[in-house]
C-alpha cells in the first residue's frame, strides 16, 4: 500500500505543505501526523459525515474532536450557514491553537477553509477532500470563501492548509454525476498546461468514468502537480493563476443564473470551457480540429457542452462583468492559443463574445 502513496509538495515558503494522495490515507497515520493541535473541529455535511466522520475521529486518537455538520449543497454556501461553524467553535471554547478539518467536497472545503481563515484571525486547516473536484482542485491552493446572491465566491480569503490528505478510496461512494463534474476540472488542466495529459485523458476517459483506480490515481496526481506548480508561481492570482479559471467566467455566470446547485459547478465549467474553445476558434487562435477535440472530450465525460437555453446573452454578459478578473471595468477571459497553452486576455471584440454566447445558447 505504501508504494501507491504519492506526496506532492506545494512550495510556498513558510506556507509550504504536502498533498498526500493514496488509497486509505484517512485510515492510516497521515491524519495524526499532520494534525498537531489538541483541539480539532471537523466540518462536514449531512451526506459525507455518515460515511466518513467516524473513521476520521477514530484516526485522531486522543484529541478533543468536535464536529459541525452542514446541510449539503451549493445553495448553502453562504454567510448565514458559515455562522454555524463559528458557533460550533465558540461553543466548544476553541482558541487560536485549534485545527479545522474540512471533510467533504468543494463546498465544505471552501466554507471550512474560510472559517479557519477568519476565526480569531486565522487557525490551522487540514483539507480532507472527498469529491473528485475537491481532490483535484478546490482543496489545493488556499482559495476559500462563500457565494453572495449576486455573485459566485464573492466573499472569501486566501488561507493555505497545513496539509491536503486525498484518500482515493472515498471516490467509490461518489455519485456518477459528481464524478463527471470533477472530470471537468481535470480536463481543464490538460487544456491550459499539458497537451500530453490532454491526449492521455482522451485515451483514458472511459476508464476514469468506470473508476479504474490506476487511471483515477494518475489523473488526480497530475492535476495536483499542475495546480501546485501554478499556485507556487502565483499564490494570490496576480498572473498565471488566473489560467486555472479557464471556462469559469462563462461557467460562474451560468451557475449563478441557474440558481446555485441546479447546475453543478463542474457542469457549468464544462459548458464554459466549450464556450472558451469556440471563442478561441472564432478569434483564429485555435483551429476547428482542436476545438472539436476539446468539445468531444467534454462530451465524452458526460458534461454539458452548451449553455442552458433559458438564459439570454445579455444576462450572461452582465454576470461576466462581476467576475473577479475584471480589471478597470474590462472583462478578461482565459482563452487558448493551442491545447496545452492558455492566455488571459482583454483583447477581444465585444461582438465576438456576443456571437460566442448566442451560439452556445442556440436550442
Ligand atoms: P460539493 O461539495 O457540493 O460535493 C458534491 C456532492 O458530492 C455533494 O452532494 C457532497 O455531499 C457529495 N460528496 C462529496 N464527497 C462524497 C463522497 N466521497 N461520497 C459521496 N458523496 C460525496 O461540490 P464539489 O463539486 O466537490 O465542489 C464544488 C465547489 O467547489 C463549488 O462551490 C466551487 O465554487 C468550489 N471550488 C473551489 C475552488 C477553490 O480553489 N477553492 C476550486 C474549484 C471549485
Ligand atoms: N480554481 C481556481 C484556483 O484555485 O485558482
XYZ file of C-alpha atoms and ligand atoms in Angstrom:
412
model
C 0.000 0.000 0.000
C 2.855 2.395 0.827
C 4.018 2.207 -2.817
C 0.722 3.604 -4.022
C 1.003 6.723 -1.850
C 2.278 9.849 -3.571
C 3.311 13.109 -1.974
C 3.409 16.378 -3.892
C 4.949 19.389 -2.189
C 3.474 22.778 -2.749
C 6.271 25.248 -2.391
C 5.138 28.490 -0.742
C 7.992 29.321 1.632
C 6.767 29.191 5.210
C 3.281 28.296 3.974
C 4.511 25.177 2.106
C 2.601 21.939 2.629
C 2.262 18.384 1.360
C -0.547 16.915 -0.714
C -0.668 13.229 0.154
C -2.555 11.005 -2.279
C -3.399 7.338 -1.936
C -5.928 4.679 -1.017
C -6.851 4.601 2.667
C -4.979 7.805 3.588
C -7.631 8.760 6.117
C -7.333 5.357 7.777
C -3.559 5.433 8.254
C -1.231 7.521 10.375
C -1.267 10.526 7.987
C -4.104 12.169 9.853
C -2.389 12.131 13.245
C 0.948 13.118 11.728
C -0.424 16.244 10.089
C -2.611 17.454 12.916
C -0.508 18.522 15.870
C -3.270 20.528 17.602
C -5.148 19.073 20.576
C -8.477 20.689 19.706
C -9.914 19.736 16.351
C -13.143 20.813 14.666
C -14.221 18.564 11.803
C -16.543 20.345 9.379
C -18.523 18.051 7.091
C -22.002 17.770 5.649
C -25.026 15.560 6.104
C -24.060 13.298 3.182
C -20.348 12.812 3.840
C -20.395 12.699 7.652
C -22.378 9.426 7.938
C -19.894 7.816 5.545
C -16.529 9.046 6.825
C -16.732 11.114 10.021
C -16.291 8.153 12.358
C -13.116 6.945 10.648
C -11.692 10.461 10.808
C -12.494 10.829 14.507
C -11.012 7.378 15.209
C -7.864 8.402 13.349
C -7.405 11.414 15.608
C -6.531 9.356 18.671
C -6.946 11.133 21.980
C -7.546 14.630 20.646
C -10.599 16.635 21.623
C -12.714 16.417 18.475
C -15.898 18.385 17.862
C -17.856 18.425 14.619
C -20.190 20.740 12.721
C -22.377 19.091 10.105
C -23.658 21.448 7.410
C -26.599 20.946 5.067
C -25.495 19.556 1.716
C -25.337 21.739 -1.369
C -24.034 24.802 -3.157
C -27.204 26.666 -2.140
C -25.917 26.603 1.471
C -22.505 28.063 0.650
C -23.317 31.443 2.139
C -22.581 33.672 5.117
C -25.640 32.539 7.101
C -24.653 28.883 7.070
C -20.985 29.785 7.622
C -22.004 31.159 11.016
C -22.844 27.639 12.171
C -19.122 26.809 12.010
C -18.210 29.840 14.128
C -20.994 28.929 16.584
C -19.524 25.431 16.898
C -16.017 26.730 17.556
C -17.111 29.292 20.121
C -19.426 26.832 21.888
C -16.539 24.336 22.081
C -14.366 27.054 23.594
C -11.720 26.600 20.900
C -8.909 29.155 20.761
C -6.305 30.083 18.189
C -4.467 26.820 18.753
C -7.189 24.621 17.242
C -7.297 22.951 13.826
C -10.212 22.855 11.404
C -10.513 19.700 9.299
C -12.595 20.089 6.130
C -14.127 16.702 5.319
C -16.184 16.882 2.155
C -16.412 18.270 -1.341
C -15.527 21.746 -2.515
C -18.457 23.396 -0.760
C -17.394 22.103 2.666
C -13.731 22.789 1.853
C -14.360 26.398 0.809
C -16.591 27.098 3.828
C -14.450 25.360 6.452
C -11.388 26.996 4.904
C -12.942 30.445 5.152
C -13.982 29.776 8.747
C -10.382 28.759 9.540
C -9.098 31.915 7.828
C -11.383 34.185 9.836
C -11.798 32.523 13.246
C -9.772 34.530 15.722
C -7.935 35.944 12.662
C -6.755 32.558 11.473
C -6.358 28.994 12.742
C -4.837 25.826 11.262
C -6.653 23.996 8.473
C -6.305 20.484 7.053
C -8.208 19.602 3.912
C -9.602 16.084 3.501
C -11.355 16.390 0.131
C -13.865 13.661 -0.695
C -15.213 14.602 -4.150
C -13.081 14.278 -7.274
C -13.439 18.007 -7.889
C -12.203 18.843 -4.404
C -9.323 16.357 -4.705
C -8.022 17.811 -7.965
C -8.781 21.467 -7.426
C -10.560 23.168 -4.547
C -8.623 21.639 -1.629
C -5.291 22.775 -3.075
C -4.118 26.365 -3.265
C -5.772 28.163 -0.369
C -8.791 29.808 -2.001
C -11.666 29.789 0.481
C -14.993 31.562 0.601
C -18.739 31.664 0.135
C -21.173 32.853 -2.516
C -23.235 36.026 -2.463
C -26.692 36.047 -4.044
C -25.243 38.362 -6.703
C -22.030 36.506 -7.424
C -20.096 33.296 -7.040
C -17.320 33.102 -4.389
C -17.610 36.843 -3.840
C -16.613 36.762 -0.162
C -13.504 34.909 0.876
C -9.837 34.798 1.765
C -6.618 33.077 0.808
C -5.757 30.621 3.589
C -3.383 27.762 2.879
C -3.916 24.431 4.657
C -1.227 22.643 6.689
C -1.793 19.543 4.542
C -4.153 18.081 1.963
C -4.957 14.400 2.544
C -6.505 12.760 -0.518
C -7.990 9.330 0.134
C -8.767 7.894 -3.285
C -10.907 5.131 -1.706
C -13.677 7.582 -0.829
C -14.463 8.125 -4.510
C -16.264 4.762 -4.536
C -19.300 6.398 -2.885
C -19.395 9.493 -5.115
C -22.400 9.844 -7.463
C -21.629 9.418 -11.177
C -22.806 12.954 -11.994
C -20.369 14.322 -9.394
C -17.553 12.228 -10.863
C -18.171 13.840 -14.255
C -18.253 17.278 -12.635
C -14.813 16.586 -11.154
C -13.527 15.467 -14.548
C -14.301 18.955 -15.872
C -11.533 20.400 -13.693
C -9.194 17.508 -14.594
C -9.723 18.203 -18.308
C -9.129 21.905 -17.626
C -5.516 21.166 -16.619
C -4.885 19.497 -19.977
C -6.312 22.468 -21.844
C -4.334 25.125 -20.012
C -0.999 23.499 -19.358
C -0.325 19.980 -20.638
C -1.146 18.754 -24.153
C 0.319 15.324 -23.343
C -2.021 14.959 -20.360
C -4.903 16.036 -22.614
C -4.047 13.200 -25.019
C -3.795 10.785 -22.067
C -7.281 11.913 -20.995
C -8.640 11.258 -24.492
C -7.285 7.709 -24.181
C -8.473 7.093 -20.603
C -11.744 8.998 -20.244
C -13.817 5.789 -20.297
C -11.576 4.170 -17.655
C -11.959 7.282 -15.496
C -15.733 7.171 -15.796
C -15.595 3.493 -14.817
C -13.486 4.496 -11.759
C -10.440 2.494 -12.744
C -8.246 3.064 -9.688
C -4.942 3.432 -11.566
C -6.439 5.895 -14.038
C -8.020 7.955 -11.256
C -4.791 7.963 -9.241
C -2.841 9.224 -12.269
C -5.422 11.907 -13.101
C -5.509 13.155 -9.507
C -1.719 13.178 -9.200
C -1.126 15.029 -12.488
C -3.884 17.545 -11.715
C -2.434 18.261 -8.266
C 1.074 18.588 -9.726
C -0.127 21.183 -12.223
C -2.136 23.058 -9.618
C 0.823 23.012 -7.186
C 3.148 24.454 -9.865
C 0.727 27.223 -10.784
C -0.091 28.176 -7.195
C 3.593 28.161 -6.201
C 4.280 30.567 -9.069
C 1.402 32.925 -8.244
C -0.248 32.288 -4.885
C -2.506 35.366 -4.913
C -3.532 35.334 -8.577
C -1.646 38.329 -9.882
C -0.920 36.500 -13.135
C -0.639 32.865 -14.177
C -3.056 31.511 -11.528
C -5.926 33.155 -13.402
C -5.412 30.494 -16.103
C -6.962 27.973 -13.673
C -10.180 29.837 -14.373
C -10.405 28.536 -17.948
C -14.133 28.170 -18.697
C -15.065 29.644 -15.313
C -16.034 33.189 -16.373
C -18.768 31.731 -18.570
C -19.379 28.912 -16.056
C -19.844 31.106 -12.989
C -22.411 33.183 -14.882
C -24.355 30.011 -15.800
C -24.180 28.690 -12.220
C -25.441 31.929 -10.741
C -28.211 32.433 -13.289
C -29.477 28.862 -12.986
C -29.599 29.178 -9.182
C -26.772 27.690 -7.138
C -26.983 23.903 -7.129
C -29.169 23.430 -10.193
C -26.210 23.059 -12.485
C -23.197 21.541 -10.701
C -20.093 23.735 -10.667
C -18.215 21.229 -12.858
C -21.099 21.054 -15.331
C -21.123 24.835 -15.697
C -17.343 24.724 -16.173
C -17.793 22.042 -18.872
C -20.177 24.254 -20.873
C -17.986 27.284 -20.111
C -14.888 25.558 -21.485
C -16.777 24.770 -24.711
C -17.646 28.471 -24.989
C -13.998 29.420 -24.391
C -12.904 26.914 -27.050
C -15.436 28.313 -29.513
C -14.319 31.879 -28.841
C -10.640 30.907 -29.212
C -11.528 29.415 -32.608
C -13.556 32.477 -33.662
C -10.515 34.622 -32.876
C -8.374 32.366 -35.075
C -6.203 31.243 -32.155
C -7.029 27.540 -32.412
C -8.196 25.602 -35.444
C -11.512 23.812 -35.853
C -9.901 20.425 -35.212
C -8.521 21.489 -31.804
C -11.906 22.967 -30.890
C -13.706 19.742 -31.834
C -11.187 17.598 -29.913
C -11.885 19.717 -26.836
C -15.657 19.633 -27.144
C -15.627 15.905 -27.853
C -13.639 15.135 -24.663
C -16.019 17.242 -22.574
C -18.977 15.437 -24.150
C -17.389 12.029 -23.543
C -17.035 12.984 -19.859
C -20.852 13.331 -19.843
C -20.713 17.066 -19.299
C -22.881 19.712 -20.975
C -21.295 21.346 -23.999
C -23.851 24.152 -24.375
C -25.270 26.805 -22.086
C -28.858 26.412 -20.810
C -31.230 27.713 -23.476
C -33.417 29.574 -20.950
C -30.705 32.208 -20.452
C -30.062 35.280 -22.571
C -26.798 36.667 -23.870
C -27.422 39.952 -22.044
C -27.849 38.137 -18.711
C -24.621 36.197 -19.166
C -22.674 39.302 -20.189
C -23.965 41.198 -17.167
C -22.862 38.438 -14.801
C -19.477 38.175 -16.525
C -18.985 41.852 -15.703
C -18.936 40.911 -11.993
C -16.144 38.370 -12.425
C -13.175 38.748 -10.093
C -10.821 39.003 -13.070
C -12.462 42.222 -14.268
C -9.837 44.988 -14.264
C -10.554 48.676 -14.940
C -14.080 47.664 -15.903
C -12.774 45.317 -18.600
C -13.727 41.633 -18.633
C -10.672 39.407 -19.040
C -11.061 35.923 -20.456
C -8.921 32.816 -20.416
C -8.644 31.577 -23.993
C -6.465 29.035 -25.762
C -3.624 29.573 -28.227
C -3.356 25.775 -28.516
C -4.363 22.751 -26.477
C -1.976 22.995 -23.522
C -1.437 26.746 -23.876
C -3.824 29.239 -22.283
C -3.612 33.026 -22.078
C -5.517 35.689 -20.199
C -6.738 38.443 -22.471
C -8.885 41.549 -22.651
C -8.057 41.879 -26.375
C -11.289 40.733 -27.935
C -14.121 42.403 -29.806
C -17.392 42.590 -27.880
C -19.304 41.262 -30.893
C -17.174 38.082 -30.902
C -18.081 37.480 -27.262
C -21.747 38.071 -28.035
C -21.690 35.727 -31.042
C -19.990 33.047 -28.944
C -22.667 33.255 -26.258
C -25.541 33.446 -28.789
C -24.256 30.358 -30.469
C -23.872 28.441 -27.157
C -27.490 29.279 -26.307
C -28.952 28.138 -29.625
C -31.538 25.474 -28.943
P -19.880 19.589 -3.382
O -19.012 19.994 -2.280
O -21.277 20.055 -3.385
O -19.840 17.999 -3.455
C -20.583 17.351 -4.429
C -21.595 16.370 -3.839
O -20.931 15.146 -3.542
C -22.232 16.813 -2.547
O -23.562 16.372 -2.510
C -21.407 16.105 -1.487
O -22.089 15.915 -0.270
C -21.136 14.799 -2.175
N -19.945 14.081 -1.782
C -18.702 14.588 -1.608
N -17.836 13.584 -1.381
C -18.542 12.433 -1.408
C -18.207 11.063 -1.261
N -16.934 10.656 -1.109
N -19.186 10.149 -1.316
C -20.491 10.545 -1.529
N -20.857 11.813 -1.704
C -19.894 12.749 -1.648
O -19.272 20.023 -4.797
P -17.806 19.884 -5.406
O -18.008 19.612 -6.848
O -16.957 18.980 -4.623
O -17.216 21.353 -5.238
C -17.790 22.460 -5.887
C -17.449 23.689 -5.103
O -16.043 23.881 -5.095
C -18.049 24.956 -5.678
O -18.605 25.718 -4.633
C -16.876 25.667 -6.280
O -17.029 27.051 -6.281
C -15.765 25.239 -5.378
N -14.426 25.319 -5.974
C -13.467 25.937 -5.251
C -12.180 26.003 -5.746
C -11.092 26.622 -4.921
O -9.993 26.805 -5.435
N -11.325 26.905 -3.674
C -11.872 25.423 -6.983
C -12.885 24.788 -7.694
C -14.175 24.722 -7.174
N -9.777 27.040 -9.029
C -9.058 28.227 -9.293
C -7.920 28.487 -8.379
O -7.668 27.769 -7.445
O -7.225 29.442 -8.571
